[in-house]
Amino acid sequence: MSETYRCRDIAFSLEKRGADQYTKTSYPLRYGVFSEIETPDAILQFNLNDEIIQARGKGRDWPDPQEWLKRTVGNDWIYYSTGGYAGVFEAIGEYYLPNTPYPTNSLIGGKFLSLPSVARLAGSWHDLLRDTAVGHDAPGAILDFLSRVLANSPAVLQKRAEALFAISGGRVTVLPPDARHVDYNVIPLTVAEGCLYKCRFCRVKTDSPFREMEPGEVDRQIRGLKSWYGPNLVNYNALFVGEHDALCADAGLLTASIHKACTALGLFSSVMRGASVFLFASVDSLLNAPEWLFEDLERFPAAIYINVGLESADQETLDRLGKPVTAAMITQAFARMQAINDRFANIEVTANFIIDEELPENHIPAFLRLVRDGLNRKKPKGCIYLSPRRIGRPSRSILFDFHRLKLESRLPTFLYIIQRL
Ligand code: SF4
C-alpha cells in the first residue's frame, strides 16, 4: 500500500502501484512499483533501488503534459513524445515515440531533448531534489527515502550503468524492435558475442568474431545481474538474450540459459504479468536451428520474440549492403519464419528489411514478392520492421515509401527505431 506524505507544496508517495501489464495506450501509463516526489515544478519517479527513472516538468514551457522523460538502465534520458498519436502508432506500433539522445535511424520525431524545459529537467533533477529538503519531523521512512535518492546522484548513476555493461562484457548497442512490447525494459544476458556476417552497412556490429559463452560465464552473468538489479528485479518480466545472434549459439546452451535466467531473476514472480524473452537471429541461424528448439521454447512459460535481419530479397541489394548471404537464402528464411509463426503460438519471428532511396530498383519489388505476393492472406503475427539505412537523416520520401509498403504488406509492418540499452 502506497504511503503519501505532504510537506508544504511537496508530495512524497512511497511504493506506488502502477499498471501490472504492458499495454498500448494513448495516455501515459506507469508500470510496476515505484516511488514519486511531486514538487511545484516537476514529478520525479524512482525505482525500488531509489534511482530516478522518470521525470516530467509541470511548467508552462513543458512541451506536453502527456509527455515525459525516461532514464534507462544505461543512463540515457529518452523523451517520449506523442507526435500526433495516430501517425506515431501507424509508424511504430506504439502511441509514444522514443526520442533518443544519440543518433539513430528514426524518420520521425523532433529535437525534444534540446528544448530548454526538457534539457533543464534532465540536467537539474538532482538539484531540484536537494531543494525538497523536509523538516526533521517528517516520518522516518520519508527522510530515509530522500537521503537514498539524493545519494544516487548523476555521477553514481553513470557508474551503475557502467557496472551493468561490465557484467555482460559491454553495452547492448541495439535492442530488438520487438522489445517495444515491454517498453525496452529488458534484462540483458549475453549467450554469444558478435555475429556471423559483419555486414558492410551495419553500424552496430562489433569487431569481435562470433563467440559462444561458456555455461560458467552465463552463470556468472546471471549472478551479477541478480545483484545489480537488486530489489528492483520485481519490476522486470523480460529478458534480452544477446548479443547480435543468440539463435546461433548451441541450442542446448540457449534453452538452458533462458530457463536458468528467467527462474533465477524471478521473471515469473514479477509484479509485471506475463514474461517475455527477446533475441536476435541471422539467416543462417534461423535456417539451421533444429525444430526441437522451437518445440522446447514453445513449452516455456514466456512469449518468445526472435528478430532476424533479412534486409533484402534482392541479390544486387544484398551485395550493395555487403551482407554475405544469397537472395535464395533470404526467401528460405522468410518461409521458415512463416512456418514457425504458423505452428507455434508462443513464438513470434519478426524480420527487418532496409529502406533507403539509393538501393537497386529491384529491392522493393523483391520485398513485395515476399510480404504481399508470397502470402495468401493478411496475418496478424510476424512483424516486418523497415529500417532506414542512414542515421540522423529523416526523409519525407522514405517515410512516404514506408506508408505505401505498409499498406501493401500482408504482415504488420512498422519502422524500426534503433535503441540501445
Ligand atoms: S546486420 Fe546483424 S549480422 Fe550484419 S553486421 Fe550487423 S549485427 Fe552483424
Tab-separated table of C-alpha atoms and ligand atoms in Angstrom:
chain	number	residue	atom	x	y	z
A	1	MET	CA	0.000	0.000	0.000
A	2	SER	CA	1.470	3.357	-1.009
A	3	GLU	CA	2.230	5.848	1.737
A	4	THR	CA	1.868	9.545	0.859
A	5	TYR	CA	3.279	12.415	2.881
A	6	ARG	CA	2.865	16.109	2.155
A	7	CYS	CA	5.199	18.804	3.330
A	8	ARG	CA	4.238	22.328	2.244
A	9	ASP	CA	3.833	22.018	-1.540
A	10	ILE	CA	5.754	18.753	-1.967
A	11	ALA	CA	4.147	15.309	-2.004
A	12	PHE	CA	6.043	12.064	-1.420
A	13	SER	CA	4.470	8.731	-2.350
A	14	LEU	CA	6.355	5.575	-1.487
A	15	GLU	CA	5.923	2.309	-3.368
A	16	LYS	CA	3.016	3.327	-5.562
A	17	ARG	CA	1.483	0.602	-7.715
A	18	GLY	CA	1.322	1.249	-11.424
A	19	ALA	CA	-0.194	-0.994	-14.089
A	20	ASP	CA	0.854	-4.654	-13.884
A	21	GLN	CA	0.744	-5.352	-17.614
A	22	TYR	CA	2.349	-3.584	-20.574
A	23	THR	CA	-0.481	-2.047	-22.582
A	24	LYS	CA	-0.547	0.145	-25.649
A	25	THR	CA	-2.387	3.286	-24.551
A	26	SER	CA	-2.641	6.797	-25.925
A	27	TYR	CA	-2.192	8.243	-22.432
A	28	PRO	CA	0.774	7.940	-20.062
A	29	LEU	CA	0.686	4.742	-18.040
A	30	ARG	CA	3.170	3.981	-15.267
A	31	TYR	CA	4.227	0.385	-14.688
A	32	GLY	CA	5.254	-1.678	-11.695
A	33	VAL	CA	6.104	-0.391	-8.246
A	34	PHE	CA	7.784	2.999	-7.937
A	35	SER	CA	8.046	5.984	-5.614
A	36	GLU	CA	7.283	9.561	-6.527
A	37	ILE	CA	8.132	13.094	-5.469
A	38	GLU	CA	5.900	15.849	-6.796
A	39	THR	CA	7.095	19.432	-6.460
A	40	PRO	CA	5.516	22.591	-7.900
A	41	ASP	CA	7.961	22.243	-10.835
A	42	ALA	CA	8.132	18.546	-11.634
A	43	ILE	CA	7.072	14.985	-10.971
A	44	LEU	CA	10.028	12.668	-10.343
A	45	GLN	CA	9.699	8.892	-10.153
A	46	PHE	CA	12.121	6.363	-8.690
A	47	ASN	CA	12.538	2.620	-8.911
A	48	LEU	CA	12.888	0.274	-5.952
A	49	ASN	CA	16.659	0.897	-5.916
A	50	ASP	CA	15.878	4.610	-5.315
A	51	GLU	CA	17.188	5.583	-8.749
A	52	ILE	CA	15.373	8.143	-10.834
A	53	ILE	CA	13.574	6.534	-13.779
A	54	GLN	CA	11.092	9.125	-14.975
A	55	ALA	CA	10.557	12.875	-14.853
A	56	ARG	CA	8.008	15.339	-16.158
A	57	GLY	CA	8.066	19.100	-15.951
A	58	LYS	CA	4.957	20.932	-14.773
A	59	GLY	CA	5.838	24.381	-16.074
A	60	ARG	CA	4.051	26.068	-18.966
A	61	ASP	CA	7.092	25.557	-21.149
A	62	TRP	CA	6.988	21.737	-20.823
A	63	PRO	CA	6.108	20.544	-24.359
A	64	ASP	CA	3.040	18.495	-23.418
A	65	PRO	CA	1.686	17.292	-20.056
A	66	GLN	CA	1.184	13.832	-21.626
A	67	GLU	CA	4.901	13.532	-22.448
A	68	TRP	CA	7.794	12.590	-20.191
A	69	LEU	CA	11.459	11.763	-19.807
A	70	LYS	CA	12.587	8.224	-19.066
A	71	ARG	CA	16.048	7.318	-17.770
A	72	THR	CA	17.184	3.890	-18.968
A	73	VAL	CA	19.392	1.423	-17.092
A	74	GLY	CA	22.165	2.526	-19.459
A	75	ASN	CA	21.700	6.062	-18.035
A	76	ASP	CA	20.257	7.643	-21.185
A	77	TRP	CA	17.468	10.174	-20.891
A	78	ILE	CA	14.844	9.448	-23.554
A	79	TYR	CA	11.945	11.780	-24.294
A	80	TYR	CA	8.596	10.146	-25.032
A	81	SER	CA	6.570	12.298	-27.410
A	82	THR	CA	3.106	11.760	-28.819
A	83	GLY	CA	3.953	13.314	-32.182
A	84	GLY	CA	0.229	13.285	-33.030
A	85	TYR	CA	-0.870	9.883	-31.756
A	86	ALA	CA	-2.307	8.426	-34.981
A	87	GLY	CA	0.839	8.992	-37.048
A	88	VAL	CA	3.156	7.562	-34.415
A	89	PHE	CA	1.038	4.456	-33.845
A	90	GLU	CA	0.823	3.746	-37.562
A	91	ALA	CA	4.563	4.121	-37.903
A	92	ILE	CA	5.947	2.244	-34.906
A	93	GLY	CA	3.026	0.315	-33.388
A	94	GLU	CA	3.226	2.338	-30.167
A	95	TYR	CA	1.467	5.522	-29.103
A	96	TYR	CA	4.637	7.178	-27.868
A	97	LEU	CA	7.762	7.857	-29.833
A	98	PRO	CA	11.085	7.458	-28.015
A	99	ASN	CA	13.431	10.361	-28.863
A	100	THR	CA	16.976	9.286	-28.048
A	101	PRO	CA	19.969	11.460	-27.071
A	102	TYR	CA	22.219	9.624	-29.564
A	103	PRO	CA	21.964	9.500	-33.362
A	104	THR	CA	19.553	6.849	-34.571
A	105	ASN	CA	17.719	5.871	-37.750
A	106	SER	CA	14.363	7.442	-36.860
A	107	LEU	CA	12.426	9.119	-39.667
A	108	ILE	CA	10.058	10.850	-37.280
A	109	GLY	CA	10.361	12.806	-34.045
A	110	GLY	CA	11.988	16.057	-33.074
A	111	LYS	CA	14.758	17.589	-31.028
A	112	PHE	CA	12.841	17.500	-27.763
A	113	LEU	CA	15.883	16.775	-25.634
A	114	SER	CA	17.387	20.129	-26.518
A	115	LEU	CA	14.252	22.099	-25.618
A	116	PRO	CA	15.169	24.308	-22.621
A	117	SER	CA	12.500	22.879	-20.279
A	118	VAL	CA	13.413	19.268	-21.108
A	119	ALA	CA	17.199	19.766	-21.027
A	120	ARG	CA	16.831	21.683	-17.745
A	121	LEU	CA	14.925	18.889	-16.028
A	122	ALA	CA	17.236	16.131	-17.326
A	123	GLY	CA	20.227	18.162	-16.118
A	124	SER	CA	18.926	19.536	-12.829
A	125	TRP	CA	16.575	16.953	-11.285
A	126	HIS	CA	19.145	16.245	-8.578
A	127	ASP	CA	19.379	19.937	-7.616
A	128	LEU	CA	15.603	20.006	-7.517
A	129	LEU	CA	15.689	17.081	-5.098
A	130	ARG	CA	18.156	18.847	-2.841
A	131	ASP	CA	15.731	21.762	-2.647
A	132	THR	CA	12.967	19.480	-1.407
A	133	ALA	CA	14.654	19.026	1.964
A	134	VAL	CA	11.916	18.410	4.503
A	135	GLY	CA	11.792	19.144	8.229
A	136	HIS	CA	13.196	16.665	10.729
A	137	ASP	CA	9.650	15.998	11.924
A	138	ALA	CA	8.854	14.158	8.659
A	139	PRO	CA	8.241	10.400	9.015
A	140	GLY	CA	11.443	8.361	9.158
A	141	ALA	CA	10.508	6.426	6.008
A	142	ILE	CA	10.337	9.691	4.026
A	143	LEU	CA	13.616	11.022	5.429
A	144	ASP	CA	15.343	7.715	4.638
A	145	PHE	CA	13.916	7.647	1.126
A	146	LEU	CA	15.043	11.206	0.453
A	147	SER	CA	18.563	10.524	1.633
A	148	ARG	CA	18.750	7.373	-0.521
A	149	VAL	CA	17.558	9.080	-3.726
A	150	LEU	CA	19.924	12.002	-3.064
A	151	ALA	CA	22.803	9.534	-2.747
A	152	ASN	CA	22.018	8.287	-6.265
A	153	SER	CA	23.457	11.372	-7.955
A	154	PRO	CA	24.016	11.566	-11.742
A	155	ALA	CA	27.664	10.525	-11.244
A	156	VAL	CA	26.640	7.497	-9.174
A	157	LEU	CA	24.021	6.504	-11.759
A	158	GLN	CA	26.610	6.688	-14.539
A	159	LYS	CA	28.914	4.376	-12.587
A	160	ARG	CA	25.996	1.988	-12.015
A	161	ALA	CA	25.315	1.865	-15.758
A	162	GLU	CA	28.967	1.071	-16.452
A	163	ALA	CA	28.845	-1.713	-13.859
A	164	LEU	CA	25.864	-3.201	-15.707
A	165	PHE	CA	27.698	-3.091	-19.052
A	166	ALA	CA	30.671	-4.831	-17.434
A	167	ILE	CA	28.540	-7.778	-16.307
A	168	SER	CA	27.779	-8.881	-19.866
A	169	GLY	CA	31.051	-7.697	-21.375
A	170	GLY	CA	29.829	-4.422	-22.931
A	171	ARG	CA	26.906	-2.174	-23.626
A	172	VAL	CA	23.966	-3.552	-25.626
A	173	THR	CA	24.268	-1.334	-28.713
A	174	VAL	CA	20.984	-2.392	-30.260
A	175	LEU	CA	17.816	-3.932	-28.867
A	176	PRO	CA	15.409	-5.987	-30.954
A	177	PRO	CA	12.479	-3.903	-32.234
A	178	ASP	CA	10.074	-6.307	-30.502
A	179	ALA	CA	11.340	-5.035	-27.121
A	180	ARG	CA	8.851	-2.199	-27.696
A	181	HIS	CA	6.229	-4.577	-26.259
A	182	VAL	CA	7.806	-4.118	-22.801
A	183	ASP	CA	8.915	-0.512	-23.327
A	184	TYR	CA	12.515	-1.763	-23.745
A	185	ASN	CA	12.619	-2.762	-20.045
A	186	VAL	CA	14.686	-5.888	-20.520
A	187	ILE	CA	17.453	-7.567	-18.532
A	188	PRO	CA	20.453	-8.239	-20.805
A	189	LEU	CA	22.081	-11.669	-20.753
A	190	THR	CA	24.738	-12.473	-23.350
A	191	VAL	CA	24.996	-16.087	-24.534
A	192	ALA	CA	27.115	-15.329	-27.609
A	193	GLU	CA	29.163	-12.312	-28.630
A	194	GLY	CA	29.260	-10.772	-32.095
A	195	CYS	CA	27.650	-12.041	-35.277
A	196	LEU	CA	28.459	-14.164	-38.319
A	197	TYR	CA	28.335	-11.663	-41.149
A	198	LYS	CA	29.915	-8.291	-40.267
A	199	CYS	CA	27.757	-6.679	-42.973
A	200	ARG	CA	29.293	-3.578	-44.505
A	201	PHE	CA	26.237	-1.353	-43.987
A	202	CYS	CA	25.801	-2.185	-40.284
A	203	ARG	CA	26.672	0.406	-37.634
A	204	VAL	CA	26.044	-1.704	-34.567
A	205	LYS	CA	28.325	-4.657	-35.261
A	206	THR	CA	31.257	-5.451	-33.015
A	207	ASP	CA	34.722	-6.270	-34.333
A	208	SER	CA	34.963	-9.451	-32.312
A	209	PRO	CA	34.233	-12.715	-34.092
A	210	PHE	CA	31.158	-14.724	-33.144
A	211	ARG	CA	31.847	-16.470	-29.843
A	212	GLU	CA	29.575	-18.591	-27.722
A	213	MET	CA	29.799	-18.142	-23.946
A	214	GLU	CA	30.827	-20.999	-21.666
A	215	PRO	CA	27.993	-22.138	-19.356
A	216	GLY	CA	30.080	-20.862	-16.411
A	217	GLU	CA	30.213	-17.366	-17.974
A	218	VAL	CA	26.440	-17.357	-18.360
A	219	ASP	CA	26.012	-18.403	-14.722
A	220	ARG	CA	28.376	-15.641	-13.616
A	221	GLN	CA	26.363	-13.068	-15.560
A	222	ILE	CA	23.104	-14.266	-14.029
A	223	ARG	CA	24.561	-13.874	-10.524
A	224	GLY	CA	25.892	-10.417	-11.437
A	225	LEU	CA	22.551	-9.334	-12.894
A	226	LYS	CA	20.647	-10.538	-9.850
A	227	SER	CA	22.838	-8.476	-7.604
A	228	TRP	CA	22.888	-5.409	-9.918
A	229	TYR	CA	19.087	-5.233	-10.286
A	230	GLY	CA	18.618	-5.943	-6.579
A	231	PRO	CA	15.206	-5.082	-5.065
A	232	ASN	CA	14.064	-3.567	-8.382
A	233	LEU	CA	14.139	-7.013	-10.055
A	234	VAL	CA	10.454	-7.420	-9.145
A	235	ASN	CA	9.629	-4.791	-11.770
A	236	TYR	CA	11.098	-6.887	-14.607
A	237	ASN	CA	9.414	-9.613	-16.617
A	238	ALA	CA	11.561	-9.579	-19.764
A	239	LEU	CA	14.953	-10.921	-20.810
A	240	PHE	CA	17.067	-9.895	-23.796
A	241	VAL	CA	19.347	-12.754	-24.794
A	242	GLY	CA	22.268	-11.194	-26.632
A	243	GLU	CA	24.211	-10.349	-28.491
A	244	HIS	CA	23.544	-9.996	-32.235
A	245	ASP	CA	22.738	-13.648	-32.994
A	246	ALA	CA	21.779	-15.615	-29.892
A	247	LEU	CA	19.953	-18.182	-32.036
A	248	CYS	CA	23.341	-19.153	-33.465
A	249	ALA	CA	24.503	-20.347	-30.037
A	250	ASP	CA	24.295	-24.047	-29.278
A	251	ALA	CA	20.576	-24.820	-28.912
A	252	GLY	CA	21.136	-26.613	-25.590
A	253	LEU	CA	23.098	-23.663	-24.184
A	254	LEU	CA	20.437	-21.232	-25.387
A	255	THR	CA	17.454	-23.013	-23.839
A	256	ALA	CA	19.339	-23.822	-20.615
A	257	SER	CA	20.409	-20.160	-20.288
A	258	ILE	CA	16.873	-18.877	-20.857
A	259	HIS	CA	15.414	-21.327	-18.335
A	260	LYS	CA	18.076	-20.549	-15.745
A	261	ALA	CA	17.971	-16.767	-16.154
A	262	CYS	CA	14.183	-16.427	-16.098
A	263	THR	CA	13.970	-18.540	-12.948
A	264	ALA	CA	16.958	-17.063	-11.105
A	265	LEU	CA	15.968	-13.481	-11.951
A	266	GLY	CA	12.391	-14.088	-10.819
A	267	LEU	CA	10.758	-13.084	-14.103
A	268	PHE	CA	7.796	-15.351	-13.372
A	269	SER	CA	7.152	-13.744	-9.994
A	270	SER	CA	7.487	-10.169	-11.246
A	271	VAL	CA	4.804	-7.616	-10.375
A	272	MET	CA	4.504	-7.293	-14.177
A	273	ARG	CA	2.382	-10.099	-15.586
A	274	GLY	CA	3.461	-12.309	-18.496
A	275	ALA	CA	7.171	-12.956	-19.082
A	276	SER	CA	8.883	-12.296	-22.443
A	277	VAL	CA	12.208	-13.277	-23.978
A	278	PHE	CA	13.752	-11.354	-26.896
A	279	LEU	CA	16.650	-12.361	-29.127
A	280	PHE	CA	18.212	-11.756	-32.498
A	281	ALA	CA	18.779	-14.377	-35.179
A	282	SER	CA	20.564	-14.432	-38.520
A	283	VAL	CA	19.561	-16.030	-41.804
A	284	ASP	CA	21.927	-18.955	-41.139
A	285	SER	CA	20.879	-19.485	-37.540
A	286	LEU	CA	17.181	-19.397	-38.430
A	287	LEU	CA	17.677	-21.872	-41.270
A	288	ASN	CA	19.873	-24.206	-39.212
A	289	ALA	CA	18.034	-24.150	-35.861
A	290	PRO	CA	16.619	-27.595	-35.051
A	291	GLU	CA	12.839	-27.873	-34.883
A	292	TRP	CA	13.083	-29.288	-31.340
A	293	LEU	CA	14.489	-25.928	-30.186
A	294	PHE	CA	11.235	-24.197	-31.127
A	295	GLU	CA	9.211	-27.048	-29.609
A	296	ASP	CA	11.142	-26.534	-26.374
A	297	LEU	CA	10.722	-22.742	-26.466
A	298	GLU	CA	7.009	-23.149	-27.186
A	299	ARG	CA	6.589	-25.038	-23.883
A	300	PHE	CA	8.426	-22.314	-21.965
A	301	PRO	CA	6.014	-20.116	-19.967
A	302	ALA	CA	7.012	-16.880	-21.726
A	303	ALA	CA	6.367	-15.150	-25.029
A	304	ILE	CA	9.433	-15.626	-27.257
A	305	TYR	CA	10.318	-12.983	-29.846
A	306	ILE	CA	13.040	-13.763	-32.380
A	307	ASN	CA	14.100	-10.954	-34.690
A	308	VAL	CA	16.027	-11.777	-37.855
A	309	GLY	CA	17.810	-9.322	-40.117
A	310	LEU	CA	16.811	-10.217	-43.686
A	311	GLU	CA	17.475	-6.732	-45.151
A	312	SER	CA	16.573	-7.520	-48.774
A	313	ALA	CA	15.406	-10.332	-51.053
A	314	ASP	CA	17.294	-8.842	-53.992
A	315	GLN	CA	20.817	-10.110	-54.681
A	316	GLU	CA	22.123	-6.810	-56.035
A	317	THR	CA	20.910	-5.032	-52.903
A	318	LEU	CA	22.466	-7.640	-50.604
A	319	ASP	CA	25.748	-7.213	-52.434
A	320	ARG	CA	25.497	-3.422	-52.183
A	321	LEU	CA	24.841	-3.715	-48.438
A	322	GLY	CA	27.753	-6.082	-48.027
A	323	LYS	CA	25.586	-8.803	-46.481
A	324	PRO	CA	27.189	-12.153	-47.303
A	325	VAL	CA	24.056	-14.242	-47.944
A	326	THR	CA	22.118	-15.026	-51.114
A	327	ALA	CA	18.637	-13.882	-52.077
A	328	ALA	CA	17.614	-17.564	-52.172
A	329	MET	CA	18.613	-17.921	-48.502
A	330	ILE	CA	16.537	-14.837	-47.627
A	331	THR	CA	13.495	-16.413	-49.308
A	332	GLN	CA	14.070	-19.679	-47.418
A	333	ALA	CA	14.498	-17.843	-44.109
A	334	PHE	CA	11.278	-15.907	-44.765
A	335	ALA	CA	9.481	-19.216	-45.436
A	336	ARG	CA	10.805	-20.708	-42.183
A	337	MET	CA	9.720	-17.585	-40.324
A	338	GLN	CA	6.164	-18.116	-41.616
A	339	ALA	CA	6.231	-21.818	-40.746
A	340	ILE	CA	7.363	-21.129	-37.158
A	341	ASN	CA	4.808	-18.357	-36.694
A	342	ASP	CA	2.037	-20.609	-38.025
A	343	ARG	CA	2.989	-23.597	-35.897
A	344	PHE	CA	3.926	-22.073	-32.517
A	345	ALA	CA	1.526	-19.857	-30.609
A	346	ASN	CA	4.103	-18.525	-28.106
A	347	ILE	CA	6.858	-17.761	-30.591
A	348	GLU	CA	6.889	-14.808	-32.951
A	349	VAL	CA	9.652	-14.484	-35.502
A	350	THR	CA	9.903	-10.956	-36.890
A	351	ALA	CA	12.141	-9.641	-39.665
A	352	ASN	CA	13.976	-6.467	-40.596
A	353	PHE	CA	14.356	-5.053	-44.079
A	354	ILE	CA	16.291	-1.980	-45.120
A	355	ILE	CA	14.661	1.024	-46.750
A	356	ASP	CA	16.651	3.690	-48.494
A	357	GLU	CA	16.291	5.923	-51.526
A	358	GLU	CA	19.527	4.729	-53.049
A	359	LEU	CA	19.073	0.978	-53.262
A	360	PRO	CA	18.832	-1.009	-56.533
A	361	GLU	CA	15.450	-0.823	-58.226
A	362	ASN	CA	14.595	-4.480	-57.641
A	363	HIS	CA	14.806	-4.156	-53.851
A	364	ILE	CA	11.181	-3.050	-53.350
A	365	PRO	CA	9.641	-5.456	-55.939
A	366	ALA	CA	11.563	-8.348	-54.328
A	367	PHE	CA	10.330	-7.252	-50.894
A	368	LEU	CA	6.716	-7.162	-52.098
A	369	ARG	CA	7.043	-10.603	-53.655
A	370	LEU	CA	7.659	-11.917	-50.125
A	371	VAL	CA	5.322	-9.873	-47.923
A	372	ARG	CA	2.435	-9.392	-50.343
A	373	ASP	CA	2.504	-11.921	-53.189
A	374	GLY	CA	4.027	-14.711	-51.083
A	375	LEU	CA	1.149	-14.789	-48.585
A	376	ASN	CA	-2.425	-15.647	-49.468
A	377	ARG	CA	-3.942	-13.632	-46.613
A	378	LYS	CA	-3.178	-10.927	-44.091
A	379	LYS	CA	-1.520	-12.298	-40.967
A	380	PRO	CA	-1.582	-10.713	-37.500
A	381	LYS	CA	1.759	-12.174	-36.467
A	382	GLY	CA	5.313	-11.911	-37.767
A	383	CYS	CA	6.008	-8.173	-37.834
A	384	ILE	CA	8.128	-6.672	-40.530
A	385	TYR	CA	10.345	-3.797	-39.411
A	386	LEU	CA	11.637	-1.420	-42.021
A	387	SER	CA	14.889	0.142	-41.016
A	388	PRO	CA	16.168	3.320	-42.681
A	389	ARG	CA	19.763	2.661	-43.660
A	390	ARG	CA	21.088	6.072	-42.804
A	391	ILE	CA	21.454	7.501	-39.326
A	392	GLY	CA	20.239	11.008	-38.472
A	393	ARG	CA	18.750	11.538	-41.945
A	394	PRO	CA	14.956	11.863	-41.661
A	395	SER	CA	13.497	11.830	-45.161
A	396	ARG	CA	9.968	12.566	-46.312
A	397	SER	CA	10.307	10.390	-49.366
A	398	ILE	CA	11.411	7.334	-47.334
A	399	LEU	CA	8.536	7.957	-44.941
A	400	PHE	CA	6.189	8.068	-47.927
A	401	ASP	CA	7.648	4.769	-49.202
A	402	PHE	CA	7.182	3.244	-45.766
A	403	HIS	CA	3.460	4.123	-45.700
A	404	ARG	CA	2.995	2.702	-49.184
A	405	LEU	CA	4.770	-0.555	-48.294
A	406	LYS	CA	2.850	-0.831	-45.044
A	407	LEU	CA	-0.411	-0.712	-47.000
A	408	GLU	CA	0.734	-3.382	-49.427
A	409	SER	CA	2.273	-5.754	-46.874
A	410	ARG	CA	0.169	-8.661	-45.597
A	411	LEU	CA	2.152	-8.676	-42.346
A	412	PRO	CA	2.069	-5.981	-39.632
A	413	THR	CA	4.706	-3.515	-40.831
A	414	PHE	CA	6.424	-0.826	-38.780
A	415	LEU	CA	9.514	1.343	-38.664
A	416	TYR	CA	12.443	0.021	-36.650
A	417	ILE	CA	13.863	2.661	-34.360
A	418	ILE	CA	17.263	1.518	-33.187
A	419	GLN	CA	17.623	1.833	-29.428
A	420	ARG	CA	20.483	0.816	-27.193
A	421	LEU	CA	20.190	-0.282	-23.604
B	1	SF4	S1	23.328	-6.517	-39.535
B	1	SF4	FE1	23.441	-8.110	-37.971
B	1	SF4	S2	24.641	-9.729	-38.918
B	1	SF4	FE2	25.041	-7.879	-40.120
B	1	SF4	S3	26.842	-6.970	-39.142
B	1	SF4	FE3	25.066	-6.020	-38.177
B	1	SF4	S4	24.757	-7.266	-36.344
B	1	SF4	FE4	26.065	-8.451	-37.719
